[in-house]
């Protein structure tokens, strides 16, 4: 399930393979379940766009509150139902057996493949959540995977709804651009 890290060091990805790059994704100007996001690389604004956040805004306190966390997050891996668009992140190919686990178990707050673990997961069947999971990024939110502090805070594509369960949702072209241009030095800051 886990493909090798793909490294593309070319001008088309702004030499994003150097972990010395300053990469910042800011989410601010919150208005209900909508906000503004700005991607800045090495002090240069790449884009500013509208995004969807949690149905109940920001200030996550636990599992199921439909809020996006505040503060600073770091991106860990990339994933997608669609093929890897050329990212420096480790890329998880989403298949029909891939789940985002939110069960009170050892796999809480993790992406798992049911062909690799013995677990009858009741979490999200990621393969069925398109276009949302066409492309996405995992974050280090609740890195200790402590239930019920909140799970699977992703950065992913927008779907039909104008809100998320706590994730940050971008237009698909912007999501693919983030994947192509950024690496593990990307920092995500969420504020009002």
mmCIF file of the C-alpha atoms, coordinates in Angstrom:
data_MODEL
# 
_entry.id   MODEL 
# 
loop_
_atom_site.group_PDB 
_atom_site.id 
_atom_site.type_symbol 
_atom_site.label_atom_id 
_atom_site.label_alt_id 
_atom_site.label_comp_id 
_atom_site.label_asym_id 
_atom_site.label_entity_id 
_atom_site.label_seq_id 
_atom_site.pdbx_PDB_ins_code 
_atom_site.Cartn_x 
_atom_site.Cartn_y 
_atom_site.Cartn_z 
_atom_site.occupancy 
_atom_site.B_iso_or_equiv 
_atom_site.pdbx_formal_charge 
_atom_site.auth_seq_id 
_atom_site.auth_comp_id 
_atom_site.auth_asym_id 
_atom_site.auth_atom_id 
_atom_site.pdbx_PDB_model_num 
ATOM 1   C CA . UNK A 1 1   ? 0.000   0.000  0.000   1.00 0.00 ? 1   UNK A CA 1 
ATOM 2   C CA . UNK A 1 2   ? 2.738   2.435  0.805   1.00 0.00 ? 2   UNK A CA 1 
ATOM 3   C CA . UNK A 1 3   ? 4.640   3.445  -2.291  1.00 0.00 ? 3   UNK A CA 1 
ATOM 4   C CA . UNK A 1 4   ? 8.178   4.700  -2.172  1.00 0.00 ? 4   UNK A CA 1 
ATOM 5   C CA . UNK A 1 5   ? 8.909   8.362  -1.645  1.00 0.00 ? 5   UNK A CA 1 
ATOM 6   C CA . UNK A 1 6   ? 8.975   10.122 -4.967  1.00 0.00 ? 6   UNK A CA 1 
ATOM 7   C CA . UNK A 1 7   ? 11.470  12.914 -5.213  1.00 0.00 ? 7   UNK A CA 1 
ATOM 8   C CA . UNK A 1 8   ? 11.170  15.378 -8.066  1.00 0.00 ? 8   UNK A CA 1 
ATOM 9   C CA . UNK A 1 9   ? 13.919  17.964 -7.949  1.00 0.00 ? 9   UNK A CA 1 
ATOM 10  C CA . UNK A 1 10  ? 13.145  20.257 -10.847 1.00 0.00 ? 10  UNK A CA 1 
ATOM 11  C CA . UNK A 1 11  ? 12.186  23.842 -11.511 1.00 0.00 ? 11  UNK A CA 1 
ATOM 12  C CA . UNK A 1 12  ? 8.561   22.778 -11.982 1.00 0.00 ? 12  UNK A CA 1 
ATOM 13  C CA . UNK A 1 13  ? 8.283   21.982 -8.281  1.00 0.00 ? 13  UNK A CA 1 
ATOM 14  C CA . UNK A 1 14  ? 10.400  24.958 -7.183  1.00 0.00 ? 14  UNK A CA 1 
ATOM 15  C CA . UNK A 1 15  ? 13.156  22.697 -5.879  1.00 0.00 ? 15  UNK A CA 1 
ATOM 16  C CA . UNK A 1 16  ? 10.733  21.612 -3.164  1.00 0.00 ? 16  UNK A CA 1 
ATOM 17  C CA . UNK A 1 17  ? 12.958  18.688 -2.234  1.00 0.00 ? 17  UNK A CA 1 
ATOM 18  C CA . UNK A 1 18  ? 15.096  20.777 0.062   1.00 0.00 ? 18  UNK A CA 1 
ATOM 19  C CA . UNK A 1 19  ? 13.894  20.582 3.642   1.00 0.00 ? 19  UNK A CA 1 
ATOM 20  C CA . UNK A 1 20  ? 15.481  24.008 4.119   1.00 0.00 ? 20  UNK A CA 1 
ATOM 21  C CA . UNK A 1 21  ? 12.551  25.591 2.274   1.00 0.00 ? 21  UNK A CA 1 
ATOM 22  C CA . UNK A 1 22  ? 10.265  27.798 4.333   1.00 0.00 ? 22  UNK A CA 1 
ATOM 23  C CA . UNK A 1 23  ? 6.767   26.509 3.596   1.00 0.00 ? 23  UNK A CA 1 
ATOM 24  C CA . UNK A 1 24  ? 3.704   27.849 5.378   1.00 0.00 ? 24  UNK A CA 1 
ATOM 25  C CA . UNK A 1 25  ? 0.032   27.083 4.862   1.00 0.00 ? 25  UNK A CA 1 
ATOM 26  C CA . UNK A 1 26  ? -2.066  29.548 6.852   1.00 0.00 ? 26  UNK A CA 1 
ATOM 27  C CA . UNK A 1 27  ? -5.796  29.134 7.512   1.00 0.00 ? 27  UNK A CA 1 
ATOM 28  C CA . UNK A 1 28  ? -7.434  32.304 8.859   1.00 0.00 ? 28  UNK A CA 1 
ATOM 29  C CA . UNK A 1 29  ? -10.376 34.682 8.421   1.00 0.00 ? 29  UNK A CA 1 
ATOM 30  C CA . UNK A 1 30  ? -12.777 32.038 9.735   1.00 0.00 ? 30  UNK A CA 1 
ATOM 31  C CA . UNK A 1 31  ? -16.475 32.594 9.063   1.00 0.00 ? 31  UNK A CA 1 
ATOM 32  C CA . UNK A 1 32  ? -18.494 29.568 10.201  1.00 0.00 ? 32  UNK A CA 1 
ATOM 33  C CA . UNK A 1 33  ? -17.318 26.611 8.130   1.00 0.00 ? 33  UNK A CA 1 
ATOM 34  C CA . UNK A 1 34  ? -15.449 28.753 5.617   1.00 0.00 ? 34  UNK A CA 1 
ATOM 35  C CA . UNK A 1 35  ? -12.011 30.335 5.832   1.00 0.00 ? 35  UNK A CA 1 
ATOM 36  C CA . UNK A 1 36  ? -9.163  31.750 3.785   1.00 0.00 ? 36  UNK A CA 1 
ATOM 37  C CA . UNK A 1 37  ? -5.945  29.813 3.147   1.00 0.00 ? 37  UNK A CA 1 
ATOM 38  C CA . UNK A 1 38  ? -2.615  31.141 1.929   1.00 0.00 ? 38  UNK A CA 1 
ATOM 39  C CA . UNK A 1 39  ? 0.369   29.076 0.789   1.00 0.00 ? 39  UNK A CA 1 
ATOM 40  C CA . UNK A 1 40  ? 3.743   30.809 1.101   1.00 0.00 ? 40  UNK A CA 1 
ATOM 41  C CA . UNK A 1 41  ? 7.061   29.276 0.015   1.00 0.00 ? 41  UNK A CA 1 
ATOM 42  C CA . UNK A 1 42  ? 10.337  31.031 0.880   1.00 0.00 ? 42  UNK A CA 1 
ATOM 43  C CA . UNK A 1 43  ? 8.457   34.248 1.617   1.00 0.00 ? 43  UNK A CA 1 
ATOM 44  C CA . UNK A 1 44  ? 6.603   34.264 -1.718  1.00 0.00 ? 44  UNK A CA 1 
ATOM 45  C CA . UNK A 1 45  ? 2.823   33.885 -1.752  1.00 0.00 ? 45  UNK A CA 1 
ATOM 46  C CA . UNK A 1 46  ? 1.958   31.020 -4.106  1.00 0.00 ? 46  UNK A CA 1 
ATOM 47  C CA . UNK A 1 47  ? -1.804  31.419 -3.784  1.00 0.00 ? 47  UNK A CA 1 
ATOM 48  C CA . UNK A 1 48  ? -4.628  32.616 -1.546  1.00 0.00 ? 48  UNK A CA 1 
ATOM 49  C CA . UNK A 1 49  ? -7.954  30.789 -1.766  1.00 0.00 ? 49  UNK A CA 1 
ATOM 50  C CA . UNK A 1 50  ? -11.205 29.998 0.008   1.00 0.00 ? 50  UNK A CA 1 
ATOM 51  C CA . UNK A 1 51  ? -11.392 26.698 1.914   1.00 0.00 ? 51  UNK A CA 1 
ATOM 52  C CA . UNK A 1 52  ? -13.926 24.737 3.931   1.00 0.00 ? 52  UNK A CA 1 
ATOM 53  C CA . UNK A 1 53  ? -13.263 23.781 7.532   1.00 0.00 ? 53  UNK A CA 1 
ATOM 54  C CA . UNK A 1 54  ? -15.222 21.995 10.254  1.00 0.00 ? 54  UNK A CA 1 
ATOM 55  C CA . UNK A 1 55  ? -18.997 22.332 10.232  1.00 0.00 ? 55  UNK A CA 1 
ATOM 56  C CA . UNK A 1 56  ? -18.795 23.905 13.706  1.00 0.00 ? 56  UNK A CA 1 
ATOM 57  C CA . UNK A 1 57  ? -15.797 26.134 12.964  1.00 0.00 ? 57  UNK A CA 1 
ATOM 58  C CA . UNK A 1 58  ? -12.497 25.908 14.842  1.00 0.00 ? 58  UNK A CA 1 
ATOM 59  C CA . UNK A 1 59  ? -11.381 24.938 18.358  1.00 0.00 ? 59  UNK A CA 1 
ATOM 60  C CA . UNK A 1 60  ? -11.424 21.135 18.266  1.00 0.00 ? 60  UNK A CA 1 
ATOM 61  C CA . UNK A 1 61  ? -11.831 19.489 21.680  1.00 0.00 ? 61  UNK A CA 1 
ATOM 62  C CA . UNK A 1 62  ? -12.574 15.855 20.824  1.00 0.00 ? 62  UNK A CA 1 
ATOM 63  C CA . UNK A 1 63  ? -13.828 13.157 18.501  1.00 0.00 ? 63  UNK A CA 1 
ATOM 64  C CA . UNK A 1 64  ? -17.009 14.010 16.615  1.00 0.00 ? 64  UNK A CA 1 
ATOM 65  C CA . UNK A 1 65  ? -17.239 17.722 17.483  1.00 0.00 ? 65  UNK A CA 1 
ATOM 66  C CA . UNK A 1 66  ? -16.984 18.714 13.773  1.00 0.00 ? 66  UNK A CA 1 
ATOM 67  C CA . UNK A 1 67  ? -14.399 21.387 14.561  1.00 0.00 ? 67  UNK A CA 1 
ATOM 68  C CA . UNK A 1 68  ? -11.028 22.107 13.004  1.00 0.00 ? 68  UNK A CA 1 
ATOM 69  C CA . UNK A 1 69  ? -8.139  22.352 15.474  1.00 0.00 ? 69  UNK A CA 1 
ATOM 70  C CA . UNK A 1 70  ? -6.308  25.638 16.017  1.00 0.00 ? 70  UNK A CA 1 
ATOM 71  C CA . UNK A 1 71  ? -2.588  26.167 16.324  1.00 0.00 ? 71  UNK A CA 1 
ATOM 72  C CA . UNK A 1 72  ? 0.283   24.647 14.368  1.00 0.00 ? 72  UNK A CA 1 
ATOM 73  C CA . UNK A 1 73  ? 0.212   21.275 12.611  1.00 0.00 ? 73  UNK A CA 1 
ATOM 74  C CA . UNK A 1 74  ? 2.812   19.506 10.515  1.00 0.00 ? 74  UNK A CA 1 
ATOM 75  C CA . UNK A 1 75  ? 2.166   17.366 7.477   1.00 0.00 ? 75  UNK A CA 1 
ATOM 76  C CA . UNK A 1 76  ? 3.295   13.744 7.651   1.00 0.00 ? 76  UNK A CA 1 
ATOM 77  C CA . UNK A 1 77  ? 2.234   11.907 4.468   1.00 0.00 ? 77  UNK A CA 1 
ATOM 78  C CA . UNK A 1 78  ? 0.227   12.360 1.290   1.00 0.00 ? 78  UNK A CA 1 
ATOM 79  C CA . UNK A 1 79  ? -2.546  10.118 0.007   1.00 0.00 ? 79  UNK A CA 1 
ATOM 80  C CA . UNK A 1 80  ? -5.031  9.806  -2.784  1.00 0.00 ? 80  UNK A CA 1 
ATOM 81  C CA . UNK A 1 81  ? -7.506  7.780  -4.777  1.00 0.00 ? 81  UNK A CA 1 
ATOM 82  C CA . UNK A 1 82  ? -5.889  9.358  -7.846  1.00 0.00 ? 82  UNK A CA 1 
ATOM 83  C CA . UNK A 1 83  ? -2.268  8.522  -8.738  1.00 0.00 ? 83  UNK A CA 1 
ATOM 84  C CA . UNK A 1 84  ? 0.577   10.406 -7.091  1.00 0.00 ? 84  UNK A CA 1 
ATOM 85  C CA . UNK A 1 85  ? 0.810   13.826 -8.822  1.00 0.00 ? 85  UNK A CA 1 
ATOM 86  C CA . UNK A 1 86  ? 4.545   14.030 -8.145  1.00 0.00 ? 86  UNK A CA 1 
ATOM 87  C CA . UNK A 1 87  ? 4.935   14.773 -4.452  1.00 0.00 ? 87  UNK A CA 1 
ATOM 88  C CA . UNK A 1 88  ? 8.000   14.570 -2.219  1.00 0.00 ? 88  UNK A CA 1 
ATOM 89  C CA . UNK A 1 89  ? 5.799   13.163 0.583   1.00 0.00 ? 89  UNK A CA 1 
ATOM 90  C CA . UNK A 1 90  ? 5.453   9.435  1.135   1.00 0.00 ? 90  UNK A CA 1 
ATOM 91  C CA . UNK A 1 91  ? 2.282   8.670  -0.851  1.00 0.00 ? 91  UNK A CA 1 
ATOM 92  C CA . UNK A 1 92  ? -0.455  6.277  0.279   1.00 0.00 ? 92  UNK A CA 1 
ATOM 93  C CA . UNK A 1 93  ? -2.469  4.856  -2.619  1.00 0.00 ? 93  UNK A CA 1 
ATOM 94  C CA . UNK A 1 94  ? -6.083  4.706  -1.422  1.00 0.00 ? 94  UNK A CA 1 
ATOM 95  C CA . UNK A 1 95  ? -7.725  1.387  -2.342  1.00 0.00 ? 95  UNK A CA 1 
ATOM 96  C CA . UNK A 1 96  ? -11.106 -0.195 -1.500  1.00 0.00 ? 96  UNK A CA 1 
ATOM 97  C CA . UNK A 1 97  ? -9.533  -1.656 1.672   1.00 0.00 ? 97  UNK A CA 1 
ATOM 98  C CA . UNK A 1 98  ? -8.151  1.655  3.015   1.00 0.00 ? 98  UNK A CA 1 
ATOM 99  C CA . UNK A 1 99  ? -9.805  3.140  6.093   1.00 0.00 ? 99  UNK A CA 1 
ATOM 100 C CA . UNK A 1 100 ? -9.297  6.209  8.277   1.00 0.00 ? 100 UNK A CA 1 
ATOM 101 C CA . UNK A 1 101 ? -9.841  4.632  11.692  1.00 0.00 ? 101 UNK A CA 1 
ATOM 102 C CA . UNK A 1 102 ? -11.797 6.506  14.342  1.00 0.00 ? 102 UNK A CA 1 
ATOM 103 C CA . UNK A 1 103 ? -12.568 3.419  16.478  1.00 0.00 ? 103 UNK A CA 1 
ATOM 104 C CA . UNK A 1 104 ? -11.438 3.199  20.113  1.00 0.00 ? 104 UNK A CA 1 
ATOM 105 C CA . UNK A 1 105 ? -8.621  0.743  19.346  1.00 0.00 ? 105 UNK A CA 1 
ATOM 106 C CA . UNK A 1 106 ? -4.909  0.479  18.613  1.00 0.00 ? 106 UNK A CA 1 
ATOM 107 C CA . UNK A 1 107 ? -5.463  1.888  15.091  1.00 0.00 ? 107 UNK A CA 1 
ATOM 108 C CA . UNK A 1 108 ? -7.231  5.077  16.219  1.00 0.00 ? 108 UNK A CA 1 
ATOM 109 C CA . UNK A 1 109 ? -6.274  8.187  14.199  1.00 0.00 ? 109 UNK A CA 1 
ATOM 110 C CA . UNK A 1 110 ? -4.409  6.150  11.576  1.00 0.00 ? 110 UNK A CA 1 
ATOM 111 C CA . UNK A 1 111 ? -4.884  5.234  7.936   1.00 0.00 ? 111 UNK A CA 1 
ATOM 112 C CA . UNK A 1 112 ? -4.989  1.453  7.737   1.00 0.00 ? 112 UNK A CA 1 
ATOM 113 C CA . UNK A 1 113 ? -5.281  -1.170 5.008   1.00 0.00 ? 113 UNK A CA 1 
ATOM 114 C CA . UNK A 1 114 ? -7.554  -4.034 6.059   1.00 0.00 ? 114 UNK A CA 1 
ATOM 115 C CA . UNK A 1 115 ? -5.458  -6.472 4.012   1.00 0.00 ? 115 UNK A CA 1 
ATOM 116 C CA . UNK A 1 116 ? -2.532  -5.665 6.314   1.00 0.00 ? 116 UNK A CA 1 
ATOM 117 C CA . UNK A 1 117 ? -4.208  -5.441 9.744   1.00 0.00 ? 117 UNK A CA 1 
ATOM 118 C CA . UNK A 1 118 ? -6.750  -7.656 11.461  1.00 0.00 ? 118 UNK A CA 1 
ATOM 119 C CA . UNK A 1 119 ? -9.403  -5.095 12.345  1.00 0.00 ? 119 UNK A CA 1 
ATOM 120 C CA . UNK A 1 120 ? -13.071 -4.721 11.484  1.00 0.00 ? 120 UNK A CA 1 
ATOM 121 C CA . UNK A 1 121 ? -12.926 -0.960 11.074  1.00 0.00 ? 121 UNK A CA 1 
ATOM 122 C CA . UNK A 1 122 ? -16.016 1.255  11.372  1.00 0.00 ? 122 UNK A CA 1 
ATOM 123 C CA . UNK A 1 123 ? -14.134 4.374  10.262  1.00 0.00 ? 123 UNK A CA 1 
ATOM 124 C CA . UNK A 1 124 ? -14.178 6.133  6.916   1.00 0.00 ? 124 UNK A CA 1 
ATOM 125 C CA . UNK A 1 125 ? -14.013 3.987  3.790   1.00 0.00 ? 125 UNK A CA 1 
ATOM 126 C CA . UNK A 1 126 ? -11.625 6.387  2.114   1.00 0.00 ? 126 UNK A CA 1 
ATOM 127 C CA . UNK A 1 127 ? -11.952 4.940  -1.395  1.00 0.00 ? 127 UNK A CA 1 
ATOM 128 C CA . UNK A 1 128 ? -15.649 5.854  -1.439  1.00 0.00 ? 128 UNK A CA 1 
ATOM 129 C CA . UNK A 1 129 ? -15.068 9.476  -0.411  1.00 0.00 ? 129 UNK A CA 1 
ATOM 130 C CA . UNK A 1 130 ? -14.430 11.123 -3.742  1.00 0.00 ? 130 UNK A CA 1 
ATOM 131 C CA . UNK A 1 131 ? -13.700 13.765 -4.767  1.00 0.00 ? 131 UNK A CA 1 
ATOM 132 C CA . UNK A 1 132 ? -12.656 14.599 -1.175  1.00 0.00 ? 132 UNK A CA 1 
ATOM 133 C CA . UNK A 1 133 ? -9.901  11.986 -1.040  1.00 0.00 ? 133 UNK A CA 1 
ATOM 134 C CA . UNK A 1 134 ? -8.732  12.280 -4.638  1.00 0.00 ? 134 UNK A CA 1 
ATOM 135 C CA . UNK A 1 135 ? -5.711  13.984 -3.012  1.00 0.00 ? 135 UNK A CA 1 
ATOM 136 C CA . UNK A 1 136 ? -4.878  14.662 0.599   1.00 0.00 ? 136 UNK A CA 1 
ATOM 137 C CA . UNK A 1 137 ? -2.323  15.129 3.345   1.00 0.00 ? 137 UNK A CA 1 
ATOM 138 C CA . UNK A 1 138 ? -2.198  13.663 6.836   1.00 0.00 ? 138 UNK A CA 1 
ATOM 139 C CA . UNK A 1 139 ? -1.233  15.850 9.798   1.00 0.00 ? 139 UNK A CA 1 
ATOM 140 C CA . UNK A 1 140 ? 0.349   15.233 13.190  1.00 0.00 ? 140 UNK A CA 1 
ATOM 141 C CA . UNK A 1 141 ? -2.850  16.229 15.040  1.00 0.00 ? 141 UNK A CA 1 
ATOM 142 C CA . UNK A 1 142 ? -3.194  13.978 18.122  1.00 0.00 ? 142 UNK A CA 1 
ATOM 143 C CA . UNK A 1 143 ? 0.128   12.328 17.289  1.00 0.00 ? 143 UNK A CA 1 
ATOM 144 C CA . UNK A 1 144 ? -0.218  10.062 20.352  1.00 0.00 ? 144 UNK A CA 1 
ATOM 145 C CA . UNK A 1 145 ? -3.421  8.621  18.814  1.00 0.00 ? 145 UNK A CA 1 
ATOM 146 C CA . UNK A 1 146 ? -5.230  9.049  22.132  1.00 0.00 ? 146 UNK A CA 1 
ATOM 147 C CA . UNK A 1 147 ? -8.954  8.273  21.937  1.00 0.00 ? 147 UNK A CA 1 
ATOM 148 C CA . UNK A 1 148 ? -11.209 10.357 21.976  1.00 0.00 ? 148 UNK A CA 1 
ATOM 149 C CA . UNK A 1 149 ? -9.053  13.468 21.436  1.00 0.00 ? 149 UNK A CA 1 
ATOM 150 C CA . UNK A 1 150 ? -9.888  13.633 17.716  1.00 0.00 ? 150 UNK A CA 1 
ATOM 151 C CA . UNK A 1 151 ? -8.825  11.765 14.631  1.00 0.00 ? 151 UNK A CA 1 
ATOM 152 C CA . UNK A 1 152 ? -7.877  12.032 10.987  1.00 0.00 ? 152 UNK A CA 1 
ATOM 153 C CA . UNK A 1 153 ? -7.451  15.767 10.591  1.00 0.00 ? 153 UNK A CA 1 
ATOM 154 C CA . UNK A 1 154 ? -6.563  15.863 6.906   1.00 0.00 ? 154 UNK A CA 1 
ATOM 155 C CA . UNK A 1 155 ? -6.002  18.503 4.272   1.00 0.00 ? 155 UNK A CA 1 
ATOM 156 C CA . UNK A 1 156 ? -7.974  17.278 1.261   1.00 0.00 ? 156 UNK A CA 1 
ATOM 157 C CA . UNK A 1 157 ? -10.128 18.202 -1.734  1.00 0.00 ? 157 UNK A CA 1 
ATOM 158 C CA . UNK A 1 158 ? -13.539 19.842 -1.451  1.00 0.00 ? 158 UNK A CA 1 
ATOM 159 C CA . UNK A 1 159 ? -16.654 17.713 -1.809  1.00 0.00 ? 159 UNK A CA 1 
ATOM 160 C CA . UNK A 1 160 ? -20.308 18.594 -2.299  1.00 0.00 ? 160 UNK A CA 1 
ATOM 161 C CA . UNK A 1 161 ? -20.775 20.010 1.216   1.00 0.00 ? 161 UNK A CA 1 
ATOM 162 C CA . UNK A 1 162 ? -19.633 23.473 2.268   1.00 0.00 ? 162 UNK A CA 1 
ATOM 163 C CA . UNK A 1 163 ? -18.013 22.096 5.439   1.00 0.00 ? 163 UNK A CA 1 
ATOM 164 C CA . UNK A 1 164 ? -15.945 19.186 6.735   1.00 0.00 ? 164 UNK A CA 1 
ATOM 165 C CA . UNK A 1 165 ? -15.880 17.060 9.868   1.00 0.00 ? 165 UNK A CA 1 
ATOM 166 C CA . UNK A 1 166 ? -12.802 19.014 11.020  1.00 0.00 ? 166 UNK A CA 1 
ATOM 167 C CA . UNK A 1 167 ? -10.436 18.784 8.053   1.00 0.00 ? 167 UNK A CA 1 
ATOM 168 C CA . UNK A 1 168 ? -9.375  21.594 5.719   1.00 0.00 ? 168 UNK A CA 1 
ATOM 169 C CA . UNK A 1 169 ? -10.750 21.255 2.174   1.00 0.00 ? 169 UNK A CA 1 
ATOM 170 C CA . UNK A 1 170 ? -9.281  22.887 -0.945  1.00 0.00 ? 170 UNK A CA 1 
ATOM 171 C CA . UNK A 1 171 ? -10.304 22.969 -4.601  1.00 0.00 ? 171 UNK A CA 1 
ATOM 172 C CA . UNK A 1 172 ? -8.690  19.933 -6.227  1.00 0.00 ? 172 UNK A CA 1 
ATOM 173 C CA . UNK A 1 173 ? -6.283  21.940 -8.395  1.00 0.00 ? 173 UNK A CA 1 
ATOM 174 C CA . UNK A 1 174 ? -4.965  23.763 -5.307  1.00 0.00 ? 174 UNK A CA 1 
ATOM 175 C CA . UNK A 1 175 ? -4.641  20.476 -3.417  1.00 0.00 ? 175 UNK A CA 1 
ATOM 176 C CA . UNK A 1 176 ? -2.593  18.951 -6.247  1.00 0.00 ? 176 UNK A CA 1 
ATOM 177 C CA . UNK A 1 177 ? -0.422  22.085 -6.332  1.00 0.00 ? 177 UNK A CA 1 
ATOM 178 C CA . UNK A 1 178 ? 0.311   21.781 -2.605  1.00 0.00 ? 178 UNK A CA 1 
ATOM 179 C CA . UNK A 1 179 ? 1.325   18.153 -3.096  1.00 0.00 ? 179 UNK A CA 1 
ATOM 180 C CA . UNK A 1 180 ? 3.621   18.980 -6.020  1.00 0.00 ? 180 UNK A CA 1 
ATOM 181 C CA . UNK A 1 181 ? 5.275   22.021 -4.425  1.00 0.00 ? 181 UNK A CA 1 
ATOM 182 C CA . UNK A 1 182 ? 5.636   21.101 -0.762  1.00 0.00 ? 182 UNK A CA 1 
ATOM 183 C CA . UNK A 1 183 ? 7.496   18.635 1.436   1.00 0.00 ? 183 UNK A CA 1 
ATOM 184 C CA . UNK A 1 184 ? 7.786   17.687 5.110   1.00 0.00 ? 184 UNK A CA 1 
ATOM 185 C CA . UNK A 1 185 ? 8.943   21.195 6.042   1.00 0.00 ? 185 UNK A CA 1 
ATOM 186 C CA . UNK A 1 186 ? 5.379   22.415 5.403   1.00 0.00 ? 186 UNK A CA 1 
ATOM 187 C CA . UNK A 1 187 ? 3.857   24.001 8.492   1.00 0.00 ? 187 UNK A CA 1 
ATOM 188 C CA . UNK A 1 188 ? 0.100   24.540 8.848   1.00 0.00 ? 188 UNK A CA 1 
ATOM 189 C CA . UNK A 1 189 ? -1.144  27.374 11.089  1.00 0.00 ? 189 UNK A CA 1 
ATOM 190 C CA . UNK A 1 190 ? -4.833  27.652 11.883  1.00 0.00 ? 190 UNK A CA 1 
ATOM 191 C CA . UNK A 1 191 ? -6.272  30.730 13.612  1.00 0.00 ? 191 UNK A CA 1 
ATOM 192 C CA . UNK A 1 192 ? -9.361  32.919 13.596  1.00 0.00 ? 192 UNK A CA 1 
# 
